[in-house]
């Protein structure tokens, strides 16, 4: 099992690397970026915007030697060149005659030489656009030191934002899991003990409804319920007057806010657990050891809980790892509809604002969550069930 | 085939049934599955003929009837809440009325009596009147409520002035015409100031468009995305899964790593990222194709892996071996022998996965990355509920959600029934139907 875990662990870094590379390329492929609107805004100075882009790692400022090394090029039907003539800055020549920086920058706003894009600010300082591959590697080296860049939108390090939001998403998912297990497993077991009873049939209907109800719709219904009755807060994680509460008041306030989103997320997950628990229990009840136990005269309760239940419930322990994918996707919608400041709402906000570092980091962290969840589930399955051999 | 037929005739037994006939027989016994199938047929037919069934065109707006309640369930009446003391231009004190609208469940709205109050079989609606209501600051606002003294008959097969689509196949093949199944005839509507009329069975949206009409048009998008999306992704899955499973080796390795890559990113995160990479200024047709493409790209991975596993085991079966030893080419063995044997499971999986495509479209459109105004889709319609206050005071805006729910539920019922009917042993260990 150790070798299995090790091998699986070793397969994670390449996967994460490829995911981040492809995501990076996808994001670079997108039309326009966070700064496009600023650049198009005539009231903003180009110098300022380009300097921001340089800080964000999108542009590299060319120094004197690099500028001169560009040599002669043509743009819009004119011949341009930067020549080092000993002055403070290189002399810009247009069709052979020197021109002033202001004039040059007006016509050289964006130009392209041999597929490399350049941008020029008001004072004719030239920047080179960082290519996708180059950008990825500089991002990667920073990422190895846990520096995922600075969010354009929030103007804060991405790492801090993600850590904060991740905690919220995990809280929500965990609460949803507790609800899903707490309701799903007992219902499934009871349904299996009395198959085709009224309980079984209503449990089956609940499972179908839970599986089928669209998350967006369910979350909206919950919001409608909250706004009509006023029993639950509408969105967010805590009240505005949160700081005034004592320790227990704070906890109660948090749970009050958490309850409805967790219930919505948990109910759809519950259906799966219930069906699984019912199926496992029915299978366990049909096994030879159950018959043997009954033949020995073990009480019905003993048969159910000591023999069948344990065997039925073991595989369920690991289900949470596999349900992480649907839980993460589900929580994305619940968070957005119910205004829960988690990872899902973060990526939504980041995509709306074209905040590339934030999008990239969110995708990456959600992938990591999923991959580790699956790994944990595989290992747990082997731990609880000796019949499963990992190889 | 002939031989077996002769044999069965000799023994007096009915001819043996093919696998599809057996599947159909089993499925027919499953009431829930049949209900689901029937619901789907009705939904698809309803949306295909949406333009005909709808009383209005998709974007017929009426600025006077913004956010009016669903006439199927009742109507608004006016209640006087008091008088506001004010002065007219000659500084004489006057009293201005202050009104409030009140919702009456199953009173008003669509009803069965004519203007004189006599019962008729023909449904009627009341015209809507704008009442001038004054508040304490001297501001006047119009409140729209029923004028219950009058009734307008709802006519069947009314002719609209403008041409609308009558039939549409997934939004691609359209037939246009003037006839609507039901609606108000312009001749019946009294021409008076401040008097409006409309047949808003499920209410109107924030722009005053009939919600029932928008739902019917929106269903064309939401329901067809599911079908087309699953068709594309199953095709990709069959191709890649078959390739990887049959040839194995490096093909298998590379393709399965690709599958793992796609499955490692949580679905909606991947969908949103793919959407991010695509431009925003798309026409409605392009948006539709983009949504289908994104959902299919994300969705083929799991089916591909499943089919690969099946082909992997079927490859070693005797009939595949026989076909190979008889000189059958790889393509022939895959197409003639292996893939047909996966057919029943593919159909079951497809039915069970269609909801994910429908929900994917709903999620994208709800978040504002999918279908956009002025088009319609069930996800887009739910977008009106994004502001909780708007939803609270106009709760009928959530009705499109029931249609999504219904479609998904029907697909799940049908898929579950199909799974049990196809081959119970093939799904051993998978979750079971509750109608065992």
Short mmCIF file of N, CA and C in Angstrom, two decimals, chain A residues 15 18-19 22-23 26-34 169 191 196 200-201 203-205 207-217 219-221 223-224 227-228 234 274-276 278-280 282-283 324-325 328-333 335-337 343-345 347-348 350-356 359 362-363 366-368 370-371 374, chain B residues 32 257-258 260-281 352 355-356 359 362-364 366-369 379 382-383 385-414 416-417 419 428-436:
data_model
loop_
_atom_site.label_atom_id
_atom_site.label_comp_id
_atom_site.label_asym_id
_atom_site.label_seq_id
_atom_site.Cartn_x
_atom_site.Cartn_y
_atom_site.Cartn_z
N UNK A 15 0.72 16.04 -13.04
CA UNK A 15 -0.66 16.37 -13.37
C UNK A 15 -0.93 17.85 -13.10
N UNK A 18 0.79 20.04 -15.66
CA UNK A 18 0.10 20.10 -16.95
C UNK A 18 -1.17 20.92 -16.83
N UNK A 19 -1.92 20.71 -15.74
CA UNK A 19 -3.15 21.48 -15.55
C UNK A 19 -2.84 22.97 -15.51
N UNK A 22 -1.77 24.21 -19.10
CA UNK A 22 -2.89 24.33 -20.04
C UNK A 22 -3.82 25.47 -19.63
N UNK A 23 -4.06 25.59 -18.32
CA UNK A 23 -4.92 26.68 -17.87
C UNK A 23 -4.29 28.03 -18.21
N UNK A 26 -4.75 28.72 -21.81
CA UNK A 26 -6.16 29.06 -22.06
C UNK A 26 -6.43 30.50 -21.68
N UNK A 27 -5.91 30.89 -20.51
CA UNK A 27 -6.18 32.25 -20.04
C UNK A 27 -5.51 33.27 -20.94
N UNK A 28 -4.30 32.94 -21.43
CA UNK A 28 -3.60 33.87 -22.33
C UNK A 28 -4.32 33.97 -23.66
N UNK A 29 -4.99 32.88 -24.01
CA UNK A 29 -5.70 32.80 -25.28
C UNK A 29 -6.92 33.73 -25.28
N UNK A 30 -7.42 34.04 -24.08
CA UNK A 30 -8.65 34.81 -23.98
C UNK A 30 -8.49 36.18 -24.61
N UNK A 31 -9.55 36.65 -25.27
CA UNK A 31 -9.48 37.98 -25.89
C UNK A 31 -9.52 39.06 -24.82
N UNK A 32 -8.55 39.96 -24.85
CA UNK A 32 -8.51 41.06 -23.89
C UNK A 32 -8.09 40.59 -22.52
N UNK A 33 -7.62 41.51 -21.70
CA UNK A 33 -7.30 41.14 -20.33
C UNK A 33 -7.81 42.23 -19.39
N UNK A 34 -7.42 42.12 -18.14
CA UNK A 34 -7.89 43.05 -17.12
C UNK A 34 -7.60 44.50 -17.51
N UNK A 169 -14.98 27.53 1.81
CA UNK A 169 -15.54 26.45 1.00
C UNK A 169 -15.46 25.12 1.74
N UNK A 191 -34.22 1.82 5.06
CA UNK A 191 -34.94 1.43 3.85
C UNK A 191 -34.56 0.00 3.46
N UNK A 196 -39.22 -2.37 0.19
CA UNK A 196 -40.58 -2.25 -0.33
C UNK A 196 -41.59 -1.81 0.71
N UNK A 200 -39.26 2.70 2.66
CA UNK A 200 -38.36 2.46 1.53
C UNK A 200 -38.78 3.27 0.32
N UNK A 201 -40.10 3.23 0.05
CA UNK A 201 -40.58 3.94 -1.14
C UNK A 201 -40.42 5.44 -1.00
N UNK A 203 -38.26 6.95 0.87
CA UNK A 203 -36.82 7.23 0.80
C UNK A 203 -36.37 7.26 -0.66
N UNK A 204 -36.91 6.32 -1.45
CA UNK A 204 -36.56 6.29 -2.86
C UNK A 204 -36.99 7.54 -3.58
N UNK A 205 -38.17 8.03 -3.24
CA UNK A 205 -38.65 9.25 -3.90
C UNK A 205 -37.79 10.43 -3.49
N UNK A 207 -34.73 10.33 -2.62
CA UNK A 207 -33.44 10.20 -3.31
C UNK A 207 -33.54 10.73 -4.74
N UNK A 208 -34.63 10.38 -5.41
CA UNK A 208 -34.80 10.84 -6.79
C UNK A 208 -34.91 12.35 -6.85
N UNK A 209 -35.71 12.90 -5.92
CA UNK A 209 -35.88 14.35 -5.92
C UNK A 209 -34.55 15.04 -5.62
N UNK A 210 -33.82 14.49 -4.63
CA UNK A 210 -32.54 15.10 -4.26
C UNK A 210 -31.54 15.03 -5.40
N UNK A 211 -31.56 13.93 -6.13
CA UNK A 211 -30.63 13.77 -7.25
C UNK A 211 -30.99 14.72 -8.39
N UNK A 212 -32.28 14.98 -8.53
CA UNK A 212 -32.73 15.68 -9.73
C UNK A 212 -32.85 17.18 -9.55
N UNK A 213 -33.00 17.64 -8.31
CA UNK A 213 -33.26 19.07 -8.16
C UNK A 213 -32.01 19.87 -8.54
N UNK A 214 -32.15 20.79 -9.49
CA UNK A 214 -30.98 21.55 -9.92
C UNK A 214 -30.49 22.43 -8.76
N UNK A 215 -29.17 22.48 -8.57
CA UNK A 215 -28.61 23.22 -7.44
C UNK A 215 -29.03 24.68 -7.46
N UNK A 216 -28.96 25.28 -8.65
CA UNK A 216 -29.32 26.70 -8.75
C UNK A 216 -30.75 26.91 -8.27
N UNK A 217 -31.64 26.06 -8.75
CA UNK A 217 -33.05 26.17 -8.43
C UNK A 217 -33.29 25.96 -6.94
N UNK A 219 -31.16 26.31 -4.50
CA UNK A 219 -30.59 27.41 -3.73
C UNK A 219 -31.50 28.64 -3.81
N UNK A 220 -32.08 28.87 -4.99
CA UNK A 220 -33.00 30.01 -5.13
C UNK A 220 -34.24 29.81 -4.28
N UNK A 221 -34.74 28.57 -4.26
CA UNK A 221 -35.91 28.27 -3.41
C UNK A 221 -35.57 28.54 -1.95
N UNK A 223 -33.39 30.62 -0.81
CA UNK A 223 -33.31 32.07 -0.61
C UNK A 223 -34.71 32.66 -0.50
N UNK A 224 -35.61 32.14 -1.34
CA UNK A 224 -37.00 32.61 -1.31
C UNK A 224 -37.60 32.31 0.06
N UNK A 227 -36.15 34.64 2.65
CA UNK A 227 -36.61 36.02 2.59
C UNK A 227 -38.08 36.13 3.00
N UNK A 228 -38.86 35.06 2.79
CA UNK A 228 -40.27 35.11 3.20
C UNK A 228 -40.43 34.96 4.70
N UNK A 234 -30.08 36.20 4.63
CA UNK A 234 -29.96 36.10 3.17
C UNK A 234 -28.52 36.32 2.80
N UNK A 274 -27.57 7.75 0.25
CA UNK A 274 -28.68 6.92 0.67
C UNK A 274 -28.82 5.69 -0.22
N UNK A 275 -28.74 5.93 -1.51
CA UNK A 275 -28.86 4.80 -2.44
C UNK A 275 -27.73 3.80 -2.21
N UNK A 276 -26.54 4.35 -2.01
CA UNK A 276 -25.39 3.48 -1.82
C UNK A 276 -25.54 2.67 -0.53
N UNK A 278 -28.25 1.88 1.02
CA UNK A 278 -29.32 0.90 0.87
C UNK A 278 -28.83 -0.31 0.08
N UNK A 279 -28.14 -0.01 -1.02
CA UNK A 279 -27.64 -1.11 -1.84
C UNK A 279 -26.66 -1.99 -1.08
N UNK A 280 -25.73 -1.35 -0.37
CA UNK A 280 -24.74 -2.11 0.39
C UNK A 280 -25.40 -2.97 1.45
N UNK A 282 -28.51 -4.10 1.59
CA UNK A 282 -29.26 -5.21 1.02
C UNK A 282 -28.33 -6.33 0.62
N UNK A 283 -27.17 -5.92 0.06
CA UNK A 283 -26.20 -6.93 -0.34
C UNK A 283 -25.66 -7.67 0.89
N UNK A 324 -16.18 14.53 -3.91
CA UNK A 324 -15.62 15.87 -3.83
C UNK A 324 -15.81 16.65 -5.12
N UNK A 325 -15.71 15.96 -6.26
CA UNK A 325 -15.85 16.64 -7.55
C UNK A 325 -17.22 17.29 -7.66
N UNK A 328 -17.61 20.12 -5.09
CA UNK A 328 -16.95 21.38 -5.45
C UNK A 328 -17.75 22.12 -6.51
N UNK A 329 -18.22 21.38 -7.52
CA UNK A 329 -19.02 22.03 -8.56
C UNK A 329 -20.33 22.54 -7.98
N UNK A 330 -20.92 21.72 -7.09
CA UNK A 330 -22.17 22.13 -6.47
C UNK A 330 -21.98 23.34 -5.59
N UNK A 331 -20.88 23.36 -4.84
CA UNK A 331 -20.70 24.48 -3.92
C UNK A 331 -20.43 25.76 -4.69
N UNK A 332 -19.87 25.64 -5.90
CA UNK A 332 -19.66 26.83 -6.72
C UNK A 332 -20.99 27.55 -6.95
N UNK A 333 -22.01 26.78 -7.34
CA UNK A 333 -23.31 27.39 -7.61
C UNK A 333 -23.98 27.87 -6.34
N UNK A 335 -22.60 28.79 -3.60
CA UNK A 335 -21.91 29.99 -3.11
C UNK A 335 -22.32 31.24 -3.88
N UNK A 336 -22.48 31.08 -5.19
CA UNK A 336 -22.83 32.25 -5.98
C UNK A 336 -24.28 32.67 -5.71
N UNK A 337 -25.17 31.68 -5.71
CA UNK A 337 -26.58 32.02 -5.51
C UNK A 337 -26.81 32.52 -4.09
N UNK A 343 -14.53 29.62 -2.48
CA UNK A 343 -13.68 29.48 -3.65
C UNK A 343 -14.48 29.59 -4.95
N UNK A 344 -15.67 29.02 -4.96
CA UNK A 344 -16.49 29.03 -6.17
C UNK A 344 -16.88 30.44 -6.56
N UNK A 345 -17.29 31.23 -5.55
CA UNK A 345 -17.66 32.59 -5.88
C UNK A 345 -16.42 33.39 -6.28
N UNK A 347 -13.81 32.28 -8.03
CA UNK A 347 -13.45 32.08 -9.43
C UNK A 347 -14.46 32.78 -10.33
N UNK A 348 -15.70 32.83 -9.89
CA UNK A 348 -16.72 33.55 -10.67
C UNK A 348 -16.37 35.04 -10.74
N UNK A 350 -13.44 36.33 -10.24
CA UNK A 350 -12.18 36.49 -10.95
C UNK A 350 -12.39 36.43 -12.46
N UNK A 351 -13.24 35.52 -12.90
CA UNK A 351 -13.48 35.40 -14.34
C UNK A 351 -14.23 36.62 -14.84
N UNK A 352 -15.19 37.10 -14.07
CA UNK A 352 -15.92 38.29 -14.50
C UNK A 352 -14.98 39.48 -14.61
N UNK A 353 -13.99 39.57 -13.71
CA UNK A 353 -13.08 40.72 -13.72
C UNK A 353 -11.85 40.46 -14.58
N UNK A 354 -11.75 39.30 -15.19
CA UNK A 354 -10.59 38.91 -15.99
C UNK A 354 -9.31 38.99 -15.16
N UNK A 355 -9.40 38.49 -13.95
CA UNK A 355 -8.27 38.53 -13.02
C UNK A 355 -7.50 37.21 -13.16
N UNK A 356 -6.56 37.18 -14.11
CA UNK A 356 -5.93 35.91 -14.49
C UNK A 356 -5.22 35.18 -13.35
N UNK A 359 -7.80 33.42 -11.27
CA UNK A 359 -8.47 32.31 -11.95
C UNK A 359 -7.55 31.09 -11.94
N UNK A 362 -7.24 29.55 -8.52
CA UNK A 362 -8.45 28.86 -8.08
C UNK A 362 -8.60 27.52 -8.76
N UNK A 363 -8.35 27.50 -10.08
CA UNK A 363 -8.44 26.24 -10.80
C UNK A 363 -7.46 25.23 -10.21
N UNK A 366 -8.50 23.99 -6.70
CA UNK A 366 -9.63 23.07 -6.74
C UNK A 366 -9.20 21.72 -7.30
N UNK A 367 -8.27 21.74 -8.27
CA UNK A 367 -7.74 20.49 -8.81
C UNK A 367 -7.01 19.70 -7.73
N UNK A 368 -6.17 20.43 -6.96
CA UNK A 368 -5.43 19.78 -5.88
C UNK A 368 -6.38 19.13 -4.89
N UNK A 370 -9.36 18.05 -5.37
CA UNK A 370 -9.99 16.89 -5.97
C UNK A 370 -9.03 15.70 -6.02
N UNK A 371 -7.81 15.96 -6.46
CA UNK A 371 -6.84 14.88 -6.62
C UNK A 371 -6.52 14.25 -5.26
N UNK A 374 -9.46 12.18 -3.98
CA UNK A 374 -9.53 10.85 -4.59
C UNK A 374 -8.47 9.92 -4.01
N UNK B 32 -42.52 4.21 -13.40
CA UNK B 32 -41.81 5.47 -13.25
C UNK B 32 -41.06 5.84 -14.52
N UNK B 257 -4.33 9.34 -19.98
CA UNK B 257 -3.79 10.47 -19.22
C UNK B 257 -4.61 11.73 -19.51
N UNK B 258 -5.04 11.85 -20.78
CA UNK B 258 -5.88 12.99 -21.16
C UNK B 258 -7.20 12.95 -20.39
N UNK B 260 -7.73 11.51 -17.53
CA UNK B 260 -7.46 11.83 -16.12
C UNK B 260 -7.30 13.32 -15.92
N UNK B 261 -6.65 13.95 -16.88
CA UNK B 261 -6.45 15.39 -16.81
C UNK B 261 -7.80 16.10 -16.76
N UNK B 262 -8.70 15.70 -17.65
CA UNK B 262 -10.01 16.35 -17.72
C UNK B 262 -10.82 16.08 -16.46
N UNK B 263 -10.65 14.88 -15.90
CA UNK B 263 -11.44 14.54 -14.72
C UNK B 263 -10.83 15.11 -13.44
N UNK B 264 -9.58 15.60 -13.54
CA UNK B 264 -8.93 16.10 -12.32
C UNK B 264 -9.39 17.50 -11.96
N UNK B 265 -9.94 18.22 -12.94
CA UNK B 265 -10.41 19.57 -12.66
C UNK B 265 -11.91 19.50 -12.40
N UNK B 266 -12.38 20.05 -11.29
CA UNK B 266 -13.82 20.00 -11.02
C UNK B 266 -14.61 20.58 -12.18
N UNK B 267 -15.67 19.89 -12.60
CA UNK B 267 -16.40 20.20 -13.82
C UNK B 267 -16.68 21.66 -14.07
N UNK B 268 -17.34 22.31 -13.11
CA UNK B 268 -17.76 23.68 -13.38
C UNK B 268 -16.58 24.63 -13.47
N UNK B 269 -15.52 24.34 -12.72
CA UNK B 269 -14.32 25.18 -12.80
C UNK B 269 -13.73 25.10 -14.20
N UNK B 270 -13.70 23.88 -14.76
CA UNK B 270 -13.17 23.69 -16.10
C UNK B 270 -14.05 24.38 -17.13
N UNK B 271 -15.37 24.24 -16.95
CA UNK B 271 -16.30 24.85 -17.89
C UNK B 271 -16.12 26.36 -17.89
N UNK B 272 -16.01 26.94 -16.69
CA UNK B 272 -15.86 28.40 -16.61
C UNK B 272 -14.54 28.86 -17.22
N UNK B 273 -13.47 28.07 -16.99
CA UNK B 273 -12.18 28.46 -17.55
C UNK B 273 -12.20 28.39 -19.07
N UNK B 274 -12.82 27.34 -19.61
CA UNK B 274 -12.93 27.24 -21.06
C UNK B 274 -13.74 28.41 -21.61
N UNK B 275 -14.79 28.76 -20.89
CA UNK B 275 -15.62 29.87 -21.34
C UNK B 275 -14.83 31.17 -21.35
N UNK B 276 -13.94 31.31 -20.36
CA UNK B 276 -13.13 32.51 -20.23
C UNK B 276 -12.27 32.72 -21.47
N UNK B 277 -11.79 31.61 -22.05
CA UNK B 277 -10.87 31.71 -23.16
C UNK B 277 -11.58 32.11 -24.45
N UNK B 278 -12.89 32.08 -24.46
CA UNK B 278 -13.63 32.36 -25.69
C UNK B 278 -14.17 33.79 -25.68
N UNK B 279 -14.32 34.36 -26.85
CA UNK B 279 -14.76 35.76 -26.90
C UNK B 279 -16.19 35.95 -26.41
N UNK B 280 -16.51 37.18 -26.05
CA UNK B 280 -17.83 37.48 -25.50
C UNK B 280 -18.83 37.94 -26.55
N UNK B 281 -18.31 38.53 -27.64
CA UNK B 281 -19.23 39.12 -28.61
C UNK B 281 -19.63 38.08 -29.66
N UNK B 352 -28.71 8.94 -18.64
CA UNK B 352 -28.43 9.40 -17.28
C UNK B 352 -27.56 10.64 -17.27
N UNK B 355 -29.01 15.09 -18.15
CA UNK B 355 -29.24 16.17 -17.18
C UNK B 355 -28.01 17.02 -16.90
N UNK B 356 -26.81 16.43 -16.94
CA UNK B 356 -25.62 17.22 -16.67
C UNK B 356 -25.44 18.31 -17.72
N UNK B 359 -28.10 20.95 -17.02
CA UNK B 359 -27.71 21.74 -15.85
C UNK B 359 -26.48 22.59 -16.16
N UNK B 362 -27.75 25.61 -17.83
CA UNK B 362 -28.43 26.44 -16.84
C UNK B 362 -27.40 27.21 -16.02
N UNK B 363 -26.36 26.51 -15.58
CA UNK B 363 -25.34 27.17 -14.75
C UNK B 363 -24.65 28.28 -15.54
N UNK B 364 -24.22 27.97 -16.77
CA UNK B 364 -23.51 28.97 -17.58
C UNK B 364 -24.39 30.19 -17.83
N UNK B 366 -27.06 31.15 -16.17
CA UNK B 366 -27.39 31.84 -14.93
C UNK B 366 -26.25 32.76 -14.51
N UNK B 367 -25.02 32.28 -14.70
CA UNK B 367 -23.87 33.07 -14.30
C UNK B 367 -23.56 34.19 -15.29
N UNK B 368 -24.27 34.18 -16.43
CA UNK B 368 -24.06 35.25 -17.40
C UNK B 368 -23.00 34.94 -18.42
N UNK B 369 -22.56 33.68 -18.49
CA UNK B 369 -21.53 33.31 -19.47
C UNK B 369 -22.11 32.50 -20.62
N UNK B 379 -31.93 28.71 -17.95
CA UNK B 379 -30.95 29.26 -17.03
C UNK B 379 -30.99 30.79 -17.03
N UNK B 382 -33.84 32.23 -15.05
CA UNK B 382 -33.63 32.21 -13.60
C UNK B 382 -32.76 33.38 -13.16
N UNK B 383 -32.05 33.96 -14.11
CA UNK B 383 -31.15 35.07 -13.77
C UNK B 383 -31.92 36.25 -13.18
N UNK B 385 -33.93 36.09 -10.97
CA UNK B 385 -34.08 35.86 -9.53
C UNK B 385 -32.80 36.18 -8.77
N UNK B 386 -31.76 36.64 -9.49
CA UNK B 386 -30.48 36.84 -8.83
C UNK B 386 -30.59 37.82 -7.66
N UNK B 387 -31.40 38.84 -7.83
CA UNK B 387 -31.61 39.77 -6.72
C UNK B 387 -32.75 39.24 -5.87
N UNK B 388 -32.44 38.93 -4.61
CA UNK B 388 -33.42 38.26 -3.77
C UNK B 388 -34.68 39.11 -3.57
N UNK B 389 -34.51 40.42 -3.51
CA UNK B 389 -35.67 41.29 -3.32
C UNK B 389 -36.65 41.16 -4.49
N UNK B 390 -36.08 41.14 -5.71
CA UNK B 390 -36.93 41.01 -6.89
C UNK B 390 -37.67 39.68 -6.85
N UNK B 391 -36.96 38.63 -6.44
CA UNK B 391 -37.57 37.31 -6.39
C UNK B 391 -38.65 37.26 -5.32
N UNK B 392 -38.39 37.94 -4.20
CA UNK B 392 -39.33 37.88 -3.09
C UNK B 392 -40.68 38.48 -3.49
N UNK B 393 -40.65 39.61 -4.19
CA UNK B 393 -41.91 40.28 -4.53
C UNK B 393 -42.50 39.76 -5.83
N UNK B 394 -41.71 39.01 -6.61
CA UNK B 394 -42.23 38.44 -7.87
C UNK B 394 -41.87 36.97 -7.93
N UNK B 395 -42.41 36.18 -7.00
CA UNK B 395 -41.92 34.80 -6.85
C UNK B 395 -42.17 33.91 -8.07
N UNK B 396 -43.07 34.34 -8.97
CA UNK B 396 -43.31 33.51 -10.15
C UNK B 396 -42.10 33.47 -11.07
N UNK B 397 -41.15 34.38 -10.85
CA UNK B 397 -39.96 34.37 -11.70
C UNK B 397 -39.15 33.09 -11.54
N UNK B 398 -39.45 32.32 -10.49
CA UNK B 398 -38.69 31.10 -10.23
C UNK B 398 -39.31 29.91 -10.97
N UNK B 399 -40.46 30.12 -11.62
CA UNK B 399 -41.16 29.02 -12.30
C UNK B 399 -40.28 28.28 -13.32
N UNK B 400 -39.43 28.97 -14.10
CA UNK B 400 -38.58 28.21 -15.04
C UNK B 400 -37.78 27.10 -14.35
N UNK B 401 -37.44 27.32 -13.08
CA UNK B 401 -36.71 26.30 -12.34
C UNK B 401 -37.48 25.00 -12.23
N UNK B 402 -38.82 25.09 -12.11
CA UNK B 402 -39.63 23.88 -12.02
C UNK B 402 -39.53 23.08 -13.32
N UNK B 403 -39.43 23.78 -14.42
CA UNK B 403 -39.32 23.09 -15.70
C UNK B 403 -37.97 22.36 -15.82
N UNK B 404 -36.92 23.01 -15.34
CA UNK B 404 -35.61 22.34 -15.34
C UNK B 404 -35.69 21.09 -14.47
N UNK B 405 -36.26 21.27 -13.30
CA UNK B 405 -36.41 20.17 -12.34
C UNK B 405 -37.18 19.02 -13.00
N UNK B 406 -38.27 19.37 -13.65
CA UNK B 406 -39.12 18.35 -14.28
C UNK B 406 -38.33 17.59 -15.34
N UNK B 407 -37.60 18.31 -16.17
CA UNK B 407 -36.86 17.65 -17.25
C UNK B 407 -35.79 16.72 -16.68
N UNK B 408 -35.06 17.21 -15.66
CA UNK B 408 -34.00 16.40 -15.07
C UNK B 408 -34.59 15.16 -14.39
N UNK B 409 -35.68 15.37 -13.67
CA UNK B 409 -36.34 14.27 -12.98
C UNK B 409 -36.79 13.21 -13.98
N UNK B 410 -37.40 13.66 -15.08
CA UNK B 410 -37.88 12.73 -16.10
C UNK B 410 -36.72 11.94 -16.70
N UNK B 411 -35.61 12.61 -16.97
CA UNK B 411 -34.46 11.91 -17.51
C UNK B 411 -33.92 10.88 -16.52
N UNK B 412 -33.91 11.25 -15.23
CA UNK B 412 -33.41 10.30 -14.24
C UNK B 412 -34.31 9.09 -14.12
N UNK B 413 -35.63 9.31 -14.13
CA UNK B 413 -36.57 8.19 -14.08
C UNK B 413 -36.36 7.27 -15.27
N UNK B 414 -36.29 7.87 -16.45
CA UNK B 414 -36.15 7.07 -17.67
C UNK B 414 -34.81 6.34 -17.67
N UNK B 416 -32.93 5.48 -15.14
CA UNK B 416 -32.89 4.42 -14.15
C UNK B 416 -33.65 3.19 -14.63
N UNK B 417 -34.80 3.43 -15.24
CA UNK B 417 -35.58 2.33 -15.76
C UNK B 417 -34.85 1.61 -16.88
N UNK B 419 -31.69 1.44 -17.27
CA UNK B 419 -30.56 0.71 -16.72
C UNK B 419 -31.01 -0.65 -16.21
N UNK B 428 -24.09 -4.39 -12.03
CA UNK B 428 -23.98 -4.93 -10.69
C UNK B 428 -23.05 -4.04 -9.88
N UNK B 429 -23.50 -3.70 -8.70
CA UNK B 429 -22.67 -2.85 -7.86
C UNK B 429 -23.00 -1.39 -8.03
N UNK B 430 -23.59 -1.04 -9.16
CA UNK B 430 -24.00 0.35 -9.31
C UNK B 430 -25.26 0.55 -8.48
N UNK B 431 -25.61 1.79 -8.26
CA UNK B 431 -26.77 2.03 -7.40
C UNK B 431 -28.01 1.44 -8.04
N UNK B 432 -28.90 0.98 -7.21
CA UNK B 432 -30.04 0.24 -7.70
C UNK B 432 -31.30 1.08 -7.76
N UNK B 433 -32.18 0.63 -8.58
CA UNK B 433 -33.48 1.27 -8.65
C UNK B 433 -34.28 0.91 -7.42
N UNK B 434 -35.15 1.80 -7.03
CA UNK B 434 -35.92 1.52 -5.83
C UNK B 434 -37.17 0.72 -6.10
N UNK B 435 -37.45 0.45 -7.34
CA UNK B 435 -38.64 -0.33 -7.67
C UNK B 435 -38.27 -1.77 -7.96
N UNK B 436 -37.43 -2.32 -7.13
CA UNK B 436 -36.97 -3.68 -7.40
C UNK B 436 -38.11 -4.68 -7.23
#
